[in-house]
Tab-separated table of C-alpha atoms in Angstrom:
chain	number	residue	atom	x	y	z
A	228	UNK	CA	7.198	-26.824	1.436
A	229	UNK	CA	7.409	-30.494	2.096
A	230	UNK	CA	7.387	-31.703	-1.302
A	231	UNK	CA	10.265	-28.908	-2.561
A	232	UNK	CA	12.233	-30.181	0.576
A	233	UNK	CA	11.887	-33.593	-0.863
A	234	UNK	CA	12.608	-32.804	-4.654
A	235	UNK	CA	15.547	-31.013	-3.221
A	236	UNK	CA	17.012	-33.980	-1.256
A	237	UNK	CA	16.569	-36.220	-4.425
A	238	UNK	CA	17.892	-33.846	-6.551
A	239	UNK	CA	21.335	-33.955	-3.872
A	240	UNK	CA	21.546	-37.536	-3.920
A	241	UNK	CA	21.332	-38.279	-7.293
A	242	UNK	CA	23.913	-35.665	-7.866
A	243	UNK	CA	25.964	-37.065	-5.109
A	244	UNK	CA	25.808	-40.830	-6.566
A	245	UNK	CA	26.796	-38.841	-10.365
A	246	UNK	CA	29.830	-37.409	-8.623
A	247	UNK	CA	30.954	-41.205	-6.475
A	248	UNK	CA	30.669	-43.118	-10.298
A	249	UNK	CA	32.217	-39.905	-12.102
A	250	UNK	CA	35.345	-40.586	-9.070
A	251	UNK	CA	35.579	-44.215	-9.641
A	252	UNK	CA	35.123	-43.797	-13.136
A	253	UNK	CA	38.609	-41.617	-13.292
A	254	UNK	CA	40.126	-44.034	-11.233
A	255	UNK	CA	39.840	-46.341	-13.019
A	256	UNK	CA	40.892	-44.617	-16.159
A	257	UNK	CA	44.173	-43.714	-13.802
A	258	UNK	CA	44.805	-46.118	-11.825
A	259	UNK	CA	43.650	-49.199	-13.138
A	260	UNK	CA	42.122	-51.708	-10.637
A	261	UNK	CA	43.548	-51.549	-7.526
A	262	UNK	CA	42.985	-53.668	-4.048
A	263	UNK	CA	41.867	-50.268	-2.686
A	264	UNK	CA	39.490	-50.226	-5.208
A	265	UNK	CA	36.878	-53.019	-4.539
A	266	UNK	CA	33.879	-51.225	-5.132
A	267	UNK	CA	34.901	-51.027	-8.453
A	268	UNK	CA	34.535	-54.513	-9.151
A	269	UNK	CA	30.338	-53.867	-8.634
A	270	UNK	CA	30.076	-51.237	-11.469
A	271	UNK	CA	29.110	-51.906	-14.632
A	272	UNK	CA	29.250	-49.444	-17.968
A	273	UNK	CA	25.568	-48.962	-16.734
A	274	UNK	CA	26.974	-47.606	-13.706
A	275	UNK	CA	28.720	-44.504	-15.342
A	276	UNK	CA	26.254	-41.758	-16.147
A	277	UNK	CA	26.385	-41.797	-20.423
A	278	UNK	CA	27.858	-38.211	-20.032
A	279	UNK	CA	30.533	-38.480	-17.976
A	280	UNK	CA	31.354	-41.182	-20.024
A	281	UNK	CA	31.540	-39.161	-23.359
A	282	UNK	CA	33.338	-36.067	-22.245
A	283	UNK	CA	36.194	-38.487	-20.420
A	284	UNK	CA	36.509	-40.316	-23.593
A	285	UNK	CA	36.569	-37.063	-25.864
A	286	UNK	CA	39.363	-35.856	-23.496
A	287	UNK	CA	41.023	-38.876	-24.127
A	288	UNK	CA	40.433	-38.311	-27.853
A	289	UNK	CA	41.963	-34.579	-28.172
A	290	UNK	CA	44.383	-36.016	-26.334
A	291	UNK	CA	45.225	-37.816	-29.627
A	292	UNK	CA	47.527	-36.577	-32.485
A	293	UNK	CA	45.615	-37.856	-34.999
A	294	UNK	CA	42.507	-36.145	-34.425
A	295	UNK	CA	44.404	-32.796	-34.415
A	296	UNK	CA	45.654	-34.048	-37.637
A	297	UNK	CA	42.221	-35.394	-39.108
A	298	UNK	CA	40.888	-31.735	-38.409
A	299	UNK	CA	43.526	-29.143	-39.996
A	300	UNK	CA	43.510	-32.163	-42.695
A	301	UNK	CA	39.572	-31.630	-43.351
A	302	UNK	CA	40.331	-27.523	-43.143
A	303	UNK	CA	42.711	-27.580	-45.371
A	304	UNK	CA	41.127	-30.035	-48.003
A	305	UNK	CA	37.628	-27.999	-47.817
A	306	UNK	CA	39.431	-24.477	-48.195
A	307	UNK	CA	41.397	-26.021	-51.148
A	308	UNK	CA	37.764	-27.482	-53.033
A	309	UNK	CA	35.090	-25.603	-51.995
A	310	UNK	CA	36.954	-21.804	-53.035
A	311	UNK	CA	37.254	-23.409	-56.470
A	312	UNK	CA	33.960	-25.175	-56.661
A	313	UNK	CA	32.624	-21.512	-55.978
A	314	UNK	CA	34.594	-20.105	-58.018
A	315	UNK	CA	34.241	-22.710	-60.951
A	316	UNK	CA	31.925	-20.287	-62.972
A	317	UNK	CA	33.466	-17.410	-63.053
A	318	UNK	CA	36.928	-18.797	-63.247
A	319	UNK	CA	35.795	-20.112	-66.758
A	320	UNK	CA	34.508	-16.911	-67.861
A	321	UNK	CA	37.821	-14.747	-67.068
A	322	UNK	CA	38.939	-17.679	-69.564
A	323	UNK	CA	36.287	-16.269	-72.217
A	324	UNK	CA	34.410	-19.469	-72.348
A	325	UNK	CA	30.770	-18.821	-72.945
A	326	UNK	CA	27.885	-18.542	-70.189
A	327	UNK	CA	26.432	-21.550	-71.521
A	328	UNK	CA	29.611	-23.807	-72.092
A	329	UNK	CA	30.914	-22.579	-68.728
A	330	UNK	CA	27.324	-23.815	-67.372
A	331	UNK	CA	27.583	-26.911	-69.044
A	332	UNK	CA	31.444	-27.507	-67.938
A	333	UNK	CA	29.719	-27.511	-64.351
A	334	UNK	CA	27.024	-29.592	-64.379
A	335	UNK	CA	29.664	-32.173	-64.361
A	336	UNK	CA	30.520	-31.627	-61.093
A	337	UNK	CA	26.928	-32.111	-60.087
A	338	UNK	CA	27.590	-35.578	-61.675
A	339	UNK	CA	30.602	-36.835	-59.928
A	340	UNK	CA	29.674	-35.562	-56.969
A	341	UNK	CA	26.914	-38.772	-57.316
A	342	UNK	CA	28.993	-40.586	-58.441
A	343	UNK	CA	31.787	-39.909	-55.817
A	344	UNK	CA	29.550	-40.598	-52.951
A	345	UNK	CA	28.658	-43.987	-54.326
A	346	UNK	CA	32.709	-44.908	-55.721
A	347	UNK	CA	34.668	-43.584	-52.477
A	348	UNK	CA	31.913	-45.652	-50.152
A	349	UNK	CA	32.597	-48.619	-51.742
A	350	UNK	CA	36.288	-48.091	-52.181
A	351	UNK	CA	36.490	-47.026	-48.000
A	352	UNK	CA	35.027	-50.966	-47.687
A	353	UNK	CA	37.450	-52.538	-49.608
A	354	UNK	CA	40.832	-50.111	-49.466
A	355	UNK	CA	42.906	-48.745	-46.431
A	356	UNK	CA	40.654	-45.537	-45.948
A	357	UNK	CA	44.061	-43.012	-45.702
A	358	UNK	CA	44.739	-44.157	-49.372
A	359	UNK	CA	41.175	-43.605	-50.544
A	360	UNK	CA	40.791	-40.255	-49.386
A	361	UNK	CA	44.812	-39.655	-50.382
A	362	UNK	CA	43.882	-41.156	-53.967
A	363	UNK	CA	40.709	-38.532	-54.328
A	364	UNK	CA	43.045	-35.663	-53.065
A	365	UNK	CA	45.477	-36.542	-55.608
A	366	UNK	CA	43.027	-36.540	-58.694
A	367	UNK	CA	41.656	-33.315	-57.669
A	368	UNK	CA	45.521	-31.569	-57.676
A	369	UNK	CA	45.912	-33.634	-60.739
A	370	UNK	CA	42.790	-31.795	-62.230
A	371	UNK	CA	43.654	-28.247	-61.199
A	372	UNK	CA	47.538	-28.639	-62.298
A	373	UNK	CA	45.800	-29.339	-66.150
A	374	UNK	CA	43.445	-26.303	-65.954
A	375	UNK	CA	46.655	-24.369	-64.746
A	376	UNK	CA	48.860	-25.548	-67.611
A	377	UNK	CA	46.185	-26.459	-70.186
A	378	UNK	CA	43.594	-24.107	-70.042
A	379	UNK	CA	40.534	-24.828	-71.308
A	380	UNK	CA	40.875	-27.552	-72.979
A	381	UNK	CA	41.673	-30.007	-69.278
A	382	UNK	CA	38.058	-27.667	-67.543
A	383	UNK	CA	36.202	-30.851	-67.945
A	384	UNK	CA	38.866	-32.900	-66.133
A	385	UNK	CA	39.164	-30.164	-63.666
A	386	UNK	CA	35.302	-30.232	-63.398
A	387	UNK	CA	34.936	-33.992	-62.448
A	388	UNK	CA	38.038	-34.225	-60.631
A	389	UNK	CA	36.652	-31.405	-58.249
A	390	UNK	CA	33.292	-33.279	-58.247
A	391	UNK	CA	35.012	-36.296	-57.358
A	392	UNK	CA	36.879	-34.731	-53.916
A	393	UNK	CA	33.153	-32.496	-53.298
A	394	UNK	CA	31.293	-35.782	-53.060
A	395	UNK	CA	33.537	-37.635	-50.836
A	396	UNK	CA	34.639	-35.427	-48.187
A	397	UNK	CA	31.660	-34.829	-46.085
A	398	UNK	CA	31.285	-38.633	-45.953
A	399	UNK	CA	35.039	-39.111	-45.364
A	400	UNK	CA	34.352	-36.896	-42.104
A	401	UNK	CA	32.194	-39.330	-41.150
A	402	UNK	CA	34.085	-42.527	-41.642
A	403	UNK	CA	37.036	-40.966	-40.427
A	404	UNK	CA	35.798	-40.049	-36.890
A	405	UNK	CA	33.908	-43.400	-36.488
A	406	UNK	CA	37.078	-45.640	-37.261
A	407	UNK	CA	39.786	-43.738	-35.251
A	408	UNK	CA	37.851	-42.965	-32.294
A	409	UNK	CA	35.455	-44.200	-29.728
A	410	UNK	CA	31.849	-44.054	-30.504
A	411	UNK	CA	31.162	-42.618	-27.025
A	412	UNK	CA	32.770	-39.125	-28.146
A	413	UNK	CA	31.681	-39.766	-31.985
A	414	UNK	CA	29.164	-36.685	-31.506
A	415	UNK	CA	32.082	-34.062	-29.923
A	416	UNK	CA	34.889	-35.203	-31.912
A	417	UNK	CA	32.201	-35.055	-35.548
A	418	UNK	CA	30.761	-31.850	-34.497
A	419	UNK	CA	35.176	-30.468	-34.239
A	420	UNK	CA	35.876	-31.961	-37.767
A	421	UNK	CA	32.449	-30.671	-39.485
A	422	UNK	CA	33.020	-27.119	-37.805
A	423	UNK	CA	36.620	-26.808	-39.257
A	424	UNK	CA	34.840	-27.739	-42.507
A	425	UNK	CA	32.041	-25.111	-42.532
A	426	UNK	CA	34.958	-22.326	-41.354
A	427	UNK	CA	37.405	-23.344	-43.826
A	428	UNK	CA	34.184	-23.507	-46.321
A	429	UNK	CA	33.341	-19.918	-45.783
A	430	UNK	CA	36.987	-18.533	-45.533
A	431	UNK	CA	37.926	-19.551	-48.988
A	432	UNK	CA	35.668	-18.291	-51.524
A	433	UNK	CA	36.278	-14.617	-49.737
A	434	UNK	CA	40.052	-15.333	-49.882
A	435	UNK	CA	39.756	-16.558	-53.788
A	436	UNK	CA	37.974	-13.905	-54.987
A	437	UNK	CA	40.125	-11.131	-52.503
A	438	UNK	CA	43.248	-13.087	-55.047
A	439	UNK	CA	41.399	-12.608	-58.058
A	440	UNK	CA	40.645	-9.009	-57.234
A	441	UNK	CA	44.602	-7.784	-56.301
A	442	UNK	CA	45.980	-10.262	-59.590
A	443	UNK	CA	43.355	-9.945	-62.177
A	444	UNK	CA	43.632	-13.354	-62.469
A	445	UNK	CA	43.385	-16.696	-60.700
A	446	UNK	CA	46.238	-18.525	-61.153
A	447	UNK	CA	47.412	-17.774	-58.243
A	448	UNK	CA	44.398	-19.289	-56.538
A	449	UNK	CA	44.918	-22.422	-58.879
A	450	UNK	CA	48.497	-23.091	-57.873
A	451	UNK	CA	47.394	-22.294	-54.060
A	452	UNK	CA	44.250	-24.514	-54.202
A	453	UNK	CA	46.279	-27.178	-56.273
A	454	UNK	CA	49.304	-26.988	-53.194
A	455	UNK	CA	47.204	-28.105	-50.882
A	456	UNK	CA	45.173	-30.707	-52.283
A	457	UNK	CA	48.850	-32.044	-52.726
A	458	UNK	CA	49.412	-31.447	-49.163
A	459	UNK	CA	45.976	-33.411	-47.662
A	460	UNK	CA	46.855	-36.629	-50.391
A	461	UNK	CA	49.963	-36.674	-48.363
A	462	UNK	CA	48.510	-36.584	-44.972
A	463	UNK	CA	45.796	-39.083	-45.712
A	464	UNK	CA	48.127	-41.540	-47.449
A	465	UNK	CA	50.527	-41.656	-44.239
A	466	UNK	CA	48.065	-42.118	-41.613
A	467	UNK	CA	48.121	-45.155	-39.472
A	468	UNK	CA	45.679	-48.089	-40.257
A	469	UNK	CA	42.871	-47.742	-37.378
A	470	UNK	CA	42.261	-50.132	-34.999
A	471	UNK	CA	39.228	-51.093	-33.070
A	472	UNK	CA	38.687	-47.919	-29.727
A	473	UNK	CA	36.434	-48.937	-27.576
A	474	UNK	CA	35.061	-46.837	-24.884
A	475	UNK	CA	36.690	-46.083	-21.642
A	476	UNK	CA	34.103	-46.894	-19.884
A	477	UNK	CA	35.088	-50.956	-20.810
A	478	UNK	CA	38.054	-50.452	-19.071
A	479	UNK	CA	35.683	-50.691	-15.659
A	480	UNK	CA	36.289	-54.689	-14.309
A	481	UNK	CA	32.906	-56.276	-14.849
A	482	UNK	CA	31.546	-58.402	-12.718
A	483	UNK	CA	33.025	-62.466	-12.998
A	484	UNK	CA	30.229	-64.630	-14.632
A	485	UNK	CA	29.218	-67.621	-12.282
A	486	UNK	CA	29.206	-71.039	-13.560
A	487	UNK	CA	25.607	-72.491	-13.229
């Protein structure tokens, strides 16, 4: 009974000194440093428990327009690819191309999706990363408006232009959430993006082939999937350059340094 007394009074003060660091912590966020506020000049970043400091700065983060617009951005760009990359096969063969030319026509996807990982990584180094992923959206609308008007003749375009915006996009999730927003919510705000990719990823290829089904045909998919590649090459093109984020929890006064 002793010892559970004891575990029990540790457990309340540790929880009690969580809660007087969580307090200055949003103070500080609020307020800024205030005369009030002196004990605030003996914290350190150490001082803030490393989860109150991540779900303060993912508030802060959904908080932000751009994340919002990162995320339908990333729904909207894997509905648009990963319904036709699905669909690629079958697509082919409502144009009577063969099993084994329709087999061979995607195997090239396989290939630029290797070679998209390694081109758009580089490029993201070198290039403002809204025009990257903008330039990748574009090429893949570019492809499926061919196929559309084309035919067969513009599949292996279509078919390496898809591999192209397949190969880059879970990496672009990535980079994306690491340069706009603090590392200390990196986790939250990644997990948001890569969930809106996995729903849109599973809505699409049901909502394809439900368009094929009613039309008897999927050019209506084509022009669909092609309108909104358009529509993420625009949204990644016009977003702002990011800047350094640092965590919130560097906006607690650190101790001054004393001369020696």
């Amino acid at each position: 009974m002793w010892l559970a007394r004891r575990v029990s009074c540790a457990r309340c003060d540790r929880r009690e000194r969580y809660r007087s660091r969580a307090r200055l912590f949003e103070r500080a966020l609020g307020n800024g440093h205030s005369g009030e506020d002196d004990d605030l000049a003996e914290c350190t970043e150490l001082d803030v428990p490393a989860p109150v400091r991540a779900r303060s700065t993912f508030a802060a983060i959904r908080r932000d327009r751009c994340f919002w617009r990162l995320l339908i951005t990333f729904f909207v760009m894997s509905f648009a690819f990963t319904g036709l990359l699905t669909h690629f096969v079958p697509m082919l063969r409502s144009m009577d191309v063969e099993p084994s030319q329709a087999a061979t026509l995607a195997s090239l996807i396989g290939f630029a999706v290797i070679g998209s990982r390694v081109m758009v990584g580089f490029l993201l180094d070198h290039v403002r990363p809204g025009l990257v992923a903008g330039g990748v959206c574009a090429l893949s609308a570019a492809g499926t408006c061919f196929l559309i008007v084309g035919g067969v003749a513009f599949a292996p375009l279509a078919a390496i232009a898809l591999g192209l915006a397949i190969g880059g996009e879970i990496d672009m999730i990535g980079f994306f959430t690491a340069r706009y927003f603090a590392l200390a919510g990196y986790a939250r705000a990644y997990s948001w993006m890569y969930t809106g990719f996995v729903i849109a990823a599973g809505i699409s290829p049901l909502l394809i082939g439900m368009l094929f089904d009613a039309l008897g045909t999927y050019s209506a998919a084509l022009i669909l999937c092609a309108a909104l590649a358009a529509m993420c090459a625009c949204a990644f093109a016009t977003l702002p350059t990011p800047t350094p984020r640092t965590s919130p929890a560097s906006l607690i006064p650190q101790p001054a340094e004393t001369e020696l």
